[in-house]
XYZ file of C-alpha atoms in Angstrom:
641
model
C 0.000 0.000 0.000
C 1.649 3.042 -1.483
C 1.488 5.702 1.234
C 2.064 9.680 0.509
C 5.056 11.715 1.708
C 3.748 15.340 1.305
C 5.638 17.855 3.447
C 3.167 20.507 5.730
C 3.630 23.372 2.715
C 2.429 21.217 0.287
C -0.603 20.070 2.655
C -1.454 24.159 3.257
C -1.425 24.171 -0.347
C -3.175 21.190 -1.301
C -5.929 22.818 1.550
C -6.465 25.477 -0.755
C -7.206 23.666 -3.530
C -10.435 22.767 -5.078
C -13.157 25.050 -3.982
C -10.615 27.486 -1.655
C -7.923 28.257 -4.389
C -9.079 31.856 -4.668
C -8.701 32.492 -1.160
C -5.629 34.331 -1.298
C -7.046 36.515 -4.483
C -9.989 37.247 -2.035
C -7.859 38.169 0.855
C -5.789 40.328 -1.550
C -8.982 42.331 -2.545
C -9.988 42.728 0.761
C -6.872 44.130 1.782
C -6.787 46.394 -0.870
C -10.407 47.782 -0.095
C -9.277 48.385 3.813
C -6.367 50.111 2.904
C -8.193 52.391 0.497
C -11.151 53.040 2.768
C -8.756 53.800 5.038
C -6.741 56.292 3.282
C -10.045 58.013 2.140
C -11.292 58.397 5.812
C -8.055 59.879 7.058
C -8.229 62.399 3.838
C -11.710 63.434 5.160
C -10.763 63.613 8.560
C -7.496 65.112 8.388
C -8.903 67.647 5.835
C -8.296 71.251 8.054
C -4.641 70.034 8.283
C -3.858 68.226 4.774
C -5.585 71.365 2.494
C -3.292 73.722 3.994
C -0.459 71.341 3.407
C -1.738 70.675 -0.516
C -1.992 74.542 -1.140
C 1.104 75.055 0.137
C 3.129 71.846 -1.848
C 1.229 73.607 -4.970
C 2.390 77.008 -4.143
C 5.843 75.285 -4.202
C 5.770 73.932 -7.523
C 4.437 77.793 -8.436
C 7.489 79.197 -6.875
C 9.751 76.962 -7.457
C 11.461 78.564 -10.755
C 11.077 82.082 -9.206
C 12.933 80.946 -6.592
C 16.036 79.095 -9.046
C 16.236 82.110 -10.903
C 16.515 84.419 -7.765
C 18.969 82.498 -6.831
C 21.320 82.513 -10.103
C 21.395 86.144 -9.559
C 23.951 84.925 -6.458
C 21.456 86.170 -3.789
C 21.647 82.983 -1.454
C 19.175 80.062 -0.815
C 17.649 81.427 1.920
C 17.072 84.980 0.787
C 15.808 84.001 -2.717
C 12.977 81.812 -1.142
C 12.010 84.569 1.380
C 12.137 87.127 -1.641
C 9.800 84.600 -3.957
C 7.145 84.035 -1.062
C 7.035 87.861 0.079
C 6.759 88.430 -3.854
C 4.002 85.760 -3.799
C 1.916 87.067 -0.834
C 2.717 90.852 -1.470
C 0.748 90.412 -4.955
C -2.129 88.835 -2.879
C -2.164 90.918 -0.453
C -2.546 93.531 -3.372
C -5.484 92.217 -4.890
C -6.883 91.498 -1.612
C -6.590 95.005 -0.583
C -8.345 96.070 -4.254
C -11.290 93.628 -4.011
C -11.839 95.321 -0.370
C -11.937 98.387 -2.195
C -14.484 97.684 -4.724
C -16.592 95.747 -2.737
C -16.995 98.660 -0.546
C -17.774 101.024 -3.211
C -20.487 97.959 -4.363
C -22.140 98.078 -0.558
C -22.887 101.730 -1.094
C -24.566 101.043 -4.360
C -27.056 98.426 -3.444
C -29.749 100.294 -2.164
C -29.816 101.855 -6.062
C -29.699 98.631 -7.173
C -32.351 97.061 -5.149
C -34.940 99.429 -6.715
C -33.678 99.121 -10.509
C -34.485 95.310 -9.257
C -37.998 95.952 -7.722
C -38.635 97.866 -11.005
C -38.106 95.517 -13.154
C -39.745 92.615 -11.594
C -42.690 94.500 -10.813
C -42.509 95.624 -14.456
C -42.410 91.945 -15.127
C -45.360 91.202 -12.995
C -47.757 93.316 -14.446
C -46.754 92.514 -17.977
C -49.260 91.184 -20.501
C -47.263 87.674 -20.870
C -47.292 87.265 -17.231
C -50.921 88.480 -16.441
C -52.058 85.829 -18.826
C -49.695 82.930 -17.528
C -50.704 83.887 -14.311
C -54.449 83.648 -14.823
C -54.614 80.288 -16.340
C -52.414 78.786 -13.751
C -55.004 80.286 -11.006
C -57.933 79.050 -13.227
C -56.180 75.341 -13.345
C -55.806 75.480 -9.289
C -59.389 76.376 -8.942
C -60.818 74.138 -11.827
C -62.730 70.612 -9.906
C -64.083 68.295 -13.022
C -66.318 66.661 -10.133
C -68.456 70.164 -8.984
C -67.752 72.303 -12.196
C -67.378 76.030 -11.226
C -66.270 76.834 -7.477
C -68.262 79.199 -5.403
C -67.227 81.528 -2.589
C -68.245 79.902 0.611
C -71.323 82.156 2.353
C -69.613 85.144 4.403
C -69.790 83.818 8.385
C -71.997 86.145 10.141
C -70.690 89.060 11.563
C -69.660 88.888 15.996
C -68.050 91.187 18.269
C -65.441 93.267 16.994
C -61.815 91.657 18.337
C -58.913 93.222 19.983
C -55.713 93.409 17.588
C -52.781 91.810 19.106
C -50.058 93.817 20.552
C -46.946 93.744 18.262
C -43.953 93.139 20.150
C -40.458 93.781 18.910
C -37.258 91.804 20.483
C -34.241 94.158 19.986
C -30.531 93.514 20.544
C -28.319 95.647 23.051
C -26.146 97.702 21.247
C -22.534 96.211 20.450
C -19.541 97.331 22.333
C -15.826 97.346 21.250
C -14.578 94.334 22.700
C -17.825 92.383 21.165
C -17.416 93.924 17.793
C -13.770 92.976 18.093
C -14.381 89.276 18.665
C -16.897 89.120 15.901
C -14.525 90.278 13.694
C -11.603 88.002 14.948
C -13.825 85.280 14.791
C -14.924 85.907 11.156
C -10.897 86.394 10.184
C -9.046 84.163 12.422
C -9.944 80.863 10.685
C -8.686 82.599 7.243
C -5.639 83.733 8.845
C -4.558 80.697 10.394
C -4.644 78.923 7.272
C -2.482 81.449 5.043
C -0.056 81.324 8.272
C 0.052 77.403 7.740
C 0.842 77.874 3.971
C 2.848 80.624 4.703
C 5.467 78.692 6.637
C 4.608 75.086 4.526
C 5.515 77.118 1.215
C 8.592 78.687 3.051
C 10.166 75.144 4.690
C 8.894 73.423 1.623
C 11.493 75.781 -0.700
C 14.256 75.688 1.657
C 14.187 71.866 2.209
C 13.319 71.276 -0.990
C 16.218 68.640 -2.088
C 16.136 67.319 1.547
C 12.615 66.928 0.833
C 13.179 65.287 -2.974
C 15.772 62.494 -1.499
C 13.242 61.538 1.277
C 10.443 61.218 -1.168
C 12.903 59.123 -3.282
C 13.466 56.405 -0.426
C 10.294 56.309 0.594
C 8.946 55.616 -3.264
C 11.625 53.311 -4.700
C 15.398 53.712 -4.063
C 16.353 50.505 -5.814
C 15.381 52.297 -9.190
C 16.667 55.430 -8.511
C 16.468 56.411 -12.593
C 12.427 55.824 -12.668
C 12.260 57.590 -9.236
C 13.750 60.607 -10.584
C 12.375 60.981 -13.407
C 8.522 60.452 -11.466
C 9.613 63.432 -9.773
C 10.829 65.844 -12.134
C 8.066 64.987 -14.654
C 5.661 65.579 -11.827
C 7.150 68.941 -10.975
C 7.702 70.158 -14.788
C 4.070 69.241 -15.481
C 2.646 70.997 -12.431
C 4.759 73.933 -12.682
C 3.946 74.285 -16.493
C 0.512 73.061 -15.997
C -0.322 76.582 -12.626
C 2.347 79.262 -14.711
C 0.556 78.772 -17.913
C -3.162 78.793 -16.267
C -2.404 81.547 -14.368
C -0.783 83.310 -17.251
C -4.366 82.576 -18.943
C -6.633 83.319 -16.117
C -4.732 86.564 -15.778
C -5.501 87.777 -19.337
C -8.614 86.501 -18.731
C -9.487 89.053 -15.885
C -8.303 91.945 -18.130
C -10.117 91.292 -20.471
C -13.214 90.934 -18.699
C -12.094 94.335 -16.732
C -11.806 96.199 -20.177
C -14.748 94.674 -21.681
C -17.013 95.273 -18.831
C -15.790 98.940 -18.176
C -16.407 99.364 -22.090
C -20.022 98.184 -22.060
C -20.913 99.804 -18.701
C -21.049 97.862 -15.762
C -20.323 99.142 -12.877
C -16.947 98.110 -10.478
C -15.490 96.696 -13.580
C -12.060 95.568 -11.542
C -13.688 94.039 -8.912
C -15.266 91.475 -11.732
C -11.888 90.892 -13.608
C -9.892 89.894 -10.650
C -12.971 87.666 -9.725
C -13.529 86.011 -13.145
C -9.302 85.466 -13.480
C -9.235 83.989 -9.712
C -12.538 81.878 -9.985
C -11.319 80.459 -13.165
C -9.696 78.431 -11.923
C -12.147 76.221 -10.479
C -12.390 73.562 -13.503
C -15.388 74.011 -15.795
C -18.022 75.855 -13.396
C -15.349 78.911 -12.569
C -16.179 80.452 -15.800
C -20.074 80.304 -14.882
C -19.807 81.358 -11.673
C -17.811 84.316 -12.951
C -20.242 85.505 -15.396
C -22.946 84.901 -12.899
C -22.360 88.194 -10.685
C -21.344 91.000 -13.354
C -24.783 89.871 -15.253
C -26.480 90.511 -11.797
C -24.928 93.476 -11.678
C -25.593 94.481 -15.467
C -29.244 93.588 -14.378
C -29.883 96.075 -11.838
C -27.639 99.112 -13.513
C -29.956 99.203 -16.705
C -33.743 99.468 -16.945
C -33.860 97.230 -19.781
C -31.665 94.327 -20.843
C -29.416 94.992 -23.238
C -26.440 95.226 -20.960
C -27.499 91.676 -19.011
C -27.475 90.355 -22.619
C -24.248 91.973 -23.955
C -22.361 90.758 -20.600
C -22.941 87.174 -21.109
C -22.629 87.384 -24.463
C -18.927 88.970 -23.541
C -18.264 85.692 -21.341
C -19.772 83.087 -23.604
C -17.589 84.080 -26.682
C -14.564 84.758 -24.604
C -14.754 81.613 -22.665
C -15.554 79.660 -25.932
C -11.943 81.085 -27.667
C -9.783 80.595 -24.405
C -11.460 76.910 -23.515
C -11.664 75.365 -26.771
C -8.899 77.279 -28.908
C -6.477 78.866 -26.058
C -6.127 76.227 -23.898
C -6.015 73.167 -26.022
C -3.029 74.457 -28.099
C -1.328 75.664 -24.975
C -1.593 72.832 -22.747
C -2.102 69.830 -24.988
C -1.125 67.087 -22.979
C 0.506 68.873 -19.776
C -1.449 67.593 -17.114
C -1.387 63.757 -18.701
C -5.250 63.276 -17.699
C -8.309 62.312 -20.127
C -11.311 64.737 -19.605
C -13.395 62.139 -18.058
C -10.581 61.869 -15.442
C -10.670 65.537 -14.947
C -14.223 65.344 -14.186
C -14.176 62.273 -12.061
C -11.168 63.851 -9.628
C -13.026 67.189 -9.165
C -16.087 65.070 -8.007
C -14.445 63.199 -5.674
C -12.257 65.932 -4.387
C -14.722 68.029 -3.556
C -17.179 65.646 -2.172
C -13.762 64.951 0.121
C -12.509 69.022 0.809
C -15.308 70.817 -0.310
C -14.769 73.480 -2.133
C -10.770 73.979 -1.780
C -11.071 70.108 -2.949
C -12.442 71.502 -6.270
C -9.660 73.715 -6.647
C -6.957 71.353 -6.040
C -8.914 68.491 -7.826
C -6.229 68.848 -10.787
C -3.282 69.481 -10.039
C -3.342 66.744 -7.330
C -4.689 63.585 -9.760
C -2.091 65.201 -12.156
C 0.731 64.046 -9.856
C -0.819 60.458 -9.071
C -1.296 60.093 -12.679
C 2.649 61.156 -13.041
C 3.668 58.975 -10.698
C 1.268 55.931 -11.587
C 3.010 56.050 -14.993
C 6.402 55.541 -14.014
C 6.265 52.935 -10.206
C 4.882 49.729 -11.473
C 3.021 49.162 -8.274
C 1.058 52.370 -9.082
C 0.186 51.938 -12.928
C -3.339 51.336 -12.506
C -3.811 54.823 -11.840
C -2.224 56.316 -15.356
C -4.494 53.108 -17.021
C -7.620 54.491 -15.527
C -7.126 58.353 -15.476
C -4.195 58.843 -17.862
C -4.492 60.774 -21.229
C -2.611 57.964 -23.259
C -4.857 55.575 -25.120
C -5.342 52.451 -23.131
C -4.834 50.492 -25.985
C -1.600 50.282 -28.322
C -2.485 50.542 -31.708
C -1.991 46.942 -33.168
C -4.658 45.974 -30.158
C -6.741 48.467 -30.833
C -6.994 47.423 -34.438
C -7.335 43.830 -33.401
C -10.111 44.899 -31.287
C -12.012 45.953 -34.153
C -11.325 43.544 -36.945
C -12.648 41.234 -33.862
C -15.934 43.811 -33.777
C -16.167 43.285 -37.613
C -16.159 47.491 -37.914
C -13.143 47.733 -40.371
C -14.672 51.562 -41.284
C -13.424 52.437 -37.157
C -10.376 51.100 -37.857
C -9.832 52.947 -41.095
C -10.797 56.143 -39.476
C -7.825 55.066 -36.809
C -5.640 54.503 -39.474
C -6.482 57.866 -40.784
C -5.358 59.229 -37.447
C -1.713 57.584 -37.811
C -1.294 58.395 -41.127
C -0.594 62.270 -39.804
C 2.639 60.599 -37.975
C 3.663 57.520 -40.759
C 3.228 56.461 -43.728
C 0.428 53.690 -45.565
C 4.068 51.317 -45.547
C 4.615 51.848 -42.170
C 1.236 51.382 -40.916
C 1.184 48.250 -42.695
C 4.214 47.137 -40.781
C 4.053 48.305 -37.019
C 0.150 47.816 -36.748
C -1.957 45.857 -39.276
C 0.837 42.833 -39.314
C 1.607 43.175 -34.931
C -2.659 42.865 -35.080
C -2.260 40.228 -37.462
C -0.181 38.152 -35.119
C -2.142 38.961 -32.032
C -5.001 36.839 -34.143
C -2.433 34.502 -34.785
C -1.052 34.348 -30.943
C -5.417 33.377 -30.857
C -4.996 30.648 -32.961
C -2.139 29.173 -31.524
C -4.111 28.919 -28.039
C -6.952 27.621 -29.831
C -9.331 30.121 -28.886
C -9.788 31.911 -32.407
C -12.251 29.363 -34.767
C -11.587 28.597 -38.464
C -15.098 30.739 -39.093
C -13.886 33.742 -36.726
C -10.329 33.464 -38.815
C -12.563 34.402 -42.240
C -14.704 37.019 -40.748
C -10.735 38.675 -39.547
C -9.584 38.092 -43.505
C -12.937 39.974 -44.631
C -12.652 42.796 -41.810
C -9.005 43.041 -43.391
C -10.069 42.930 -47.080
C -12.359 45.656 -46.105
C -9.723 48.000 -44.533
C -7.067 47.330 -47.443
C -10.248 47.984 -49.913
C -10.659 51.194 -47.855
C -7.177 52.202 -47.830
C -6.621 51.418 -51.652
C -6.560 55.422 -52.434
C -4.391 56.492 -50.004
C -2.032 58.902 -50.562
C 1.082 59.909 -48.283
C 1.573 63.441 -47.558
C 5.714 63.412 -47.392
C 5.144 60.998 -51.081
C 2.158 62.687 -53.034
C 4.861 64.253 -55.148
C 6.315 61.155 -56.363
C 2.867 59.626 -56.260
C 1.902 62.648 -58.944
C 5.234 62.271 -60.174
C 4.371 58.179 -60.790
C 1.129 58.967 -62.124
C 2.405 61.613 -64.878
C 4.582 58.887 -66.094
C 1.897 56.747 -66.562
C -0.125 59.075 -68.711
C 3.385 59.803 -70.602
C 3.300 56.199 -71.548
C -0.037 55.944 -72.134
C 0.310 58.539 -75.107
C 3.409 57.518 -76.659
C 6.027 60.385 -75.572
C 8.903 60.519 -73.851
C 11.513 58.080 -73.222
C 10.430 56.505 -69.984
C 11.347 52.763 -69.438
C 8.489 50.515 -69.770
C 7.401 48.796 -65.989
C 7.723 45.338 -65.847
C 5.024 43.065 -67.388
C 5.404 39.881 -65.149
C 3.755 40.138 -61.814
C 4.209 39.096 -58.713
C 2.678 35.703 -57.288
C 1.691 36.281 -53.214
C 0.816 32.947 -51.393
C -0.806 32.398 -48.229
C 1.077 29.980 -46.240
C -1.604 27.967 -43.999
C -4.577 29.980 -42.952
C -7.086 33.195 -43.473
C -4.633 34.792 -41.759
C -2.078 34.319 -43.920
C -4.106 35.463 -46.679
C -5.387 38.741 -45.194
C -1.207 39.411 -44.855
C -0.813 38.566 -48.369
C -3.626 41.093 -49.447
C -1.591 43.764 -47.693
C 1.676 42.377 -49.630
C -0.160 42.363 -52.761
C -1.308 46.264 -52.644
C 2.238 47.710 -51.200
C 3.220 45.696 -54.308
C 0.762 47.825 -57.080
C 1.850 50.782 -55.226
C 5.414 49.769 -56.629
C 3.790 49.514 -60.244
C 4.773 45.556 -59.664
C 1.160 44.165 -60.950
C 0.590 41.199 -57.832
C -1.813 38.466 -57.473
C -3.263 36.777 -54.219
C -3.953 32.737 -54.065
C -5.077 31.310 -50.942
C -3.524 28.056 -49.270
C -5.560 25.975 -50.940
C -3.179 26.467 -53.975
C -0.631 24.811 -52.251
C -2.008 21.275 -52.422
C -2.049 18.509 -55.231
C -5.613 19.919 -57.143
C -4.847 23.510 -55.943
C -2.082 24.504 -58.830
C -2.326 28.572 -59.735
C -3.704 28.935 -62.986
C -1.465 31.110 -64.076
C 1.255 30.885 -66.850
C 4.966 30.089 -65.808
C 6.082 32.816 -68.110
C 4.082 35.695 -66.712
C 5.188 35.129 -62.903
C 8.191 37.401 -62.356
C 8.526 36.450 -58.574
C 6.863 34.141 -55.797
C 6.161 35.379 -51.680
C 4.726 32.836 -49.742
C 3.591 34.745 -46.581
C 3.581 32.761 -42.749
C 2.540 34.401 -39.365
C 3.077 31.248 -37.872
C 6.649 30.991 -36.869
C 6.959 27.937 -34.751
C 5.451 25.308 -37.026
C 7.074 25.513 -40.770
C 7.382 22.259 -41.437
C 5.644 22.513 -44.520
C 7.592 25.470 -46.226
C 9.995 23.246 -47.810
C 7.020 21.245 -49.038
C 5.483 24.570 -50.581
C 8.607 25.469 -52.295
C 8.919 22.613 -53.828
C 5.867 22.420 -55.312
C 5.509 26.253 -56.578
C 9.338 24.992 -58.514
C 7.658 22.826 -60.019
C 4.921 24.556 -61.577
C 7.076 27.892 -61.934
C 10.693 26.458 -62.455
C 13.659 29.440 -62.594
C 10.592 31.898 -60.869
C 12.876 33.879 -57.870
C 10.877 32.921 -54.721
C 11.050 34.236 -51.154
C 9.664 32.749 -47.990
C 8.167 35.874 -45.426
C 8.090 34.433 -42.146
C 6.743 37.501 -40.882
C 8.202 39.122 -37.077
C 10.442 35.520 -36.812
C 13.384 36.760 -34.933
C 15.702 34.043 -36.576
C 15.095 33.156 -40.044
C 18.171 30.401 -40.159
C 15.431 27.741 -39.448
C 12.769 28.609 -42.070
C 15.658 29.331 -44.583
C 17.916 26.254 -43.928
C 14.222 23.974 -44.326
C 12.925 26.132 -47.297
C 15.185 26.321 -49.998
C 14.006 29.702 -51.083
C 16.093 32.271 -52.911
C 15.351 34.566 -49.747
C 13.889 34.465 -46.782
C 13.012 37.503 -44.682
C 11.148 38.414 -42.134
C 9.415 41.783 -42.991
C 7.118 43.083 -45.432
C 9.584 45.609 -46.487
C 11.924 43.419 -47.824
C 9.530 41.105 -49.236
C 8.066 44.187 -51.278
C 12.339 45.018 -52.261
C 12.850 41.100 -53.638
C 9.637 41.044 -55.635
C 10.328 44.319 -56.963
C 13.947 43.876 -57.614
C 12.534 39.970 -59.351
C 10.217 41.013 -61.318
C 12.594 43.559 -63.629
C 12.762 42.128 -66.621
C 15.860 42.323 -68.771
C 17.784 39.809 -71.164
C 20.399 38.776 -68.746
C 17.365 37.820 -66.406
C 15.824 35.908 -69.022
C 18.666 33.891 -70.274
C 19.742 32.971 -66.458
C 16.319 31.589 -66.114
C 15.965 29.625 -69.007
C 19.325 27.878 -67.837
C 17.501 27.433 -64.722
C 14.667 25.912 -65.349
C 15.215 22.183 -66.851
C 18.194 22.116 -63.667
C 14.835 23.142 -61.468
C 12.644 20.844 -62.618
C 14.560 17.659 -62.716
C 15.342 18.989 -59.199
C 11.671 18.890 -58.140
């Protein structure tokens, strides 16, 4: 009786097995949920403490180069920060100071602009549209199907006169100096404190700022100090671009508003700029909120409203140029997040810090996205709120031959054409997708019928693709064409193209096929004319049916690299029905072709489409040298085969 010797591991293990085995994945999960929950509570909770700290590390970034460049004028480390932070806060201070100003002068003016307000919505009130809207809506409240018509109710009958009610009136006592005092501390400490926080953050932040870099370093990932470094400095050069530019733009912004409001009339026309330029920068509703209060205002200037109209049309048009011309061309990809991303982090950040959460939504998923891009641990991030596509291009492509919508994928290969050309694309993406279906077949998970609905979704894009012109070649492609029409009409002394085409073969399956239909049109782009026979032409019954004599040269196409057994089987048979006909064997990506070209007995054997496209080309030249070499050839070929 044979009795088992498994150690205690291999019992635990065995325990899992079965039923258990995703234990550990579930345990995994769980973990990963606690630690996130986690993390989230202590970002709500710690919230007075960690948006002081946030402001401040962003301030940092802002101040950063002011700071370098201070101190290249040989003014010390110390003394350029202090000089870049009382720059900073002296130029908020400033507009703080302004914005008191004008929103004194605006106090005095609201009793005017109460009445322009009463005016007009009384004027509203008693206006023809709203008498009539206002009269059917009391005639629907008062309609009852079931009695018809209501009636007053009879009058009660008429008692003793009563008493009125005393009114009373509760009034305060009168402030005093110490009580006004603390209402004022209490309404400005709270601000204060946090400015002093990112007052002395911003300032310890600058000074300790390479101290600071090297911690952040170990803690992240010291064994790859190269990725580590470069995290960091493409987090700081994006954020630092990503607040100088905006605030470059928001800035312009507010003059312009300024001037444009002061030119159409409304009143405190400052006050509005430096609100629109500062509120800006709240992502997508700053702009709203911005136009919101000068339209108010606009409204109760004017007795009519022209001037409520000509404000927002101000905001709408210049909002509309700087979001949607401005901003694109200037930022393009600087903060590395999608717009859905951008959207999703100012949700969550301000359902976590209110509204300073809004504010600091960007620039904050901007450096996790950074970082999630280059520490492996961290890549989900950039996968689920990066800008790059989350597909490469060859499995994008894949994805929708597998969809069976070959017009998407032509309008992506539209896209790439602005970076490379038809060749190119045919090369790095269609063949790479090509072999991805291939990869499918191998694992058996790709069916014969699924393989012929990928050759048609193929056929389709190549059919699609058949009028394609490059930009860096459409003057040799009008240079090719004028040629042609030179020829066509009997002048000039161009050399006649070749008259024997080119014979492409698919080695073994659809997929092989849909490869040589790409071959065959980077071939008639050449001027080589090409033809296309499937595998089936490969067996006994299958011959070509084409003469020896108008085959200038042979490709037989594989995307299977590991089994080529029956190359040298498929070379000998084409030799036999075209004897002294060059032929090459394209074992397409196959990273050594001594294999295939040792068992094939091809004149060539390469591993590109490239260089199958050069030996057909190069074959199918027809001169008398050529000629006479192959009709030496071909009774030595075919007592060979």
């Amino acid at each position: 009786m044979a009795t088992s010797h498994e150690s205690p591991d291999e019992e635990a293990i065995a325990a899992y097995d079965g039923g258990h085995g995703d234990v550990v994945e579930r345990a995994r999960a769980a973990y990963t949920a606690v630690i996130i929950a986690v993390v989230i509570g202590g970002l709500y909770f710690g919230r007075e403490v960690l948006v002081p700290i946030a402001f401040a590390v962003l301030l940092s970034f802002v101040l950063a180069p002011l700071a370098d460049a201070l101190r290249r004028l040989h003014l010390g480390h110390a003394l350029s920060v202090f000089l870049s932070v009382f720059m900073a806060f002296a130029i908020l201070v400033g507009l703080g100071g302004v914005i008191g100003k004008q929103v004194a002068e605006l106090a005095g003016d609201l009793p005017a602009y109460q009445r322009v307000i009463n005016n007009k919505i009384e004027s509203l009130r008693t206006s023809d549209l709203a008498t009539s809207l206002m009269e059917r809506a009391s005639g629907l409240l008062h309609f009852n199907p079931g009695q018809g018509p209501s009636h007053a109710a009879p009058a009660a009958p008429a008692g003793p006169a009563e008493t009125p009610p005393l009114p009373v009136e509760v009034r305060q006592p009168a402030l005093g100096p110490i009580q006004i005092l603390e209402s004022i501390l209490s309404a400005l400490l709270p601000p204060l404190t946090t400015a002093a926080i990112v007052v002395v953050f911003v300032i310890f932040i600058l000074l300790q700022q390479r101290d600071l870099r090297d911690r952040l370093i170990k803690l992240i990932g010291a064994h790859d100090l190269h990725r580590t470094t470069k995290a960091l400095d493409d987090a700081a050069m994006r954020l630092s671009r990503y607040f100088t530019v905006l605030t470059a733009i928001n800035t312009a912004f507010g003059l312009i508003v300024a001037g444009g409001l002061a030119f159409i009339g409304v009143p405190n026309p400052i006050l509005w700029g430096i609100f629109a330029g500062v509120i800006r920068f709240l992502p997508y509703i700053g702009a709203f909120i911005g136009a919101a209060f000068p339209m108010a205002i606009a409204a109760a200037v004017a007795p009519g409203w022209t001037l409520v109209f000509e404000t927002g049309l101000m905001f709408l048009v210049l909002e509309s140029v700087t979001g949607q011309l401005i901003e694109p061309h200037v930022f393009g990809h600087t903060t590395g997040m999608s717009p859905l991303a951008v959207i999703v982090a100012a949700a969550f950040w301000t359902l976590i810090w209110g509204p300073p959460g809004l504010l600091l939504s960007t620039p904050i998923t901007a450096c996790l996205v950074v970082l999630g891009r280059h520490i492996e641990s961290l890549n989900f991030i950039e996968l689920l709120l990066g800008d790059r596509p989350p597909l490469s291009p060859e499995q994008s492509l894949y994805q929708r031959i597998l969809a069976s919508d070959p017009d998407e994928a032509t309008l992506q290969a539209e896209r790439l054409f602005k970076s490379m050309p038809l060749v190119d694309y045919y090369e790095n993406v269609a063949m790479p997708a090509l072999a991805l279906a291939q990869a499918d077949v191998d694992r058996g998970v790709l069916e014969p019928h699924r393989q012929a609905g990928v050759y048609a979704s193929v056929a389709h894009l190549i059919a699609n693709l058949a009028d394609h012109v490059d930009v860096s070649g459409e003057g040799e492609a009008q240079k090719g064409e004028s040629a042609v029409a030179t020829l066509e009409d009997g002048e000039g002394t161009a050399e006649k193209p070749p008259e024997r085409r080119a014979l492409c073969v698919a080695g073994r399956t659809p997929l092989d096929q849909a490869a040589c239909a790409i071959l065959v049109q980077l071939l008639e782009r050449e001027h080589v004319p090409a033809r296309m026979v499937g595998p089936q032409s490969l067996s006994s019954n299958g011959a070509p049916p084409f003469d020896a004599k108008e085959i200038g040269a042979i490709a037989i196409l594989y995307l299977d690299a590991l089994r080529i057994a029956s190359v040298r089987y498929s070379v000998r048979r084409l030799r036999k029905r075209f004897p002294g006909t060059p032929i090459v064997v394209c074992v397409w990506g196959a990273s050594d072709l001594s294999e295939p070209a040792e068992i094939s007995d091809a004149d060539s054997t390469v591993a590109s489409l490239h260089e199958a496209v050069d030996f057909c080309v190069a074959a199918t030249e027809s001169t008398p040298a050529d000629d006479a070499m192959r009709a030496r050839a071909e009774p030595r070929t075919s007592s060979h085969a």
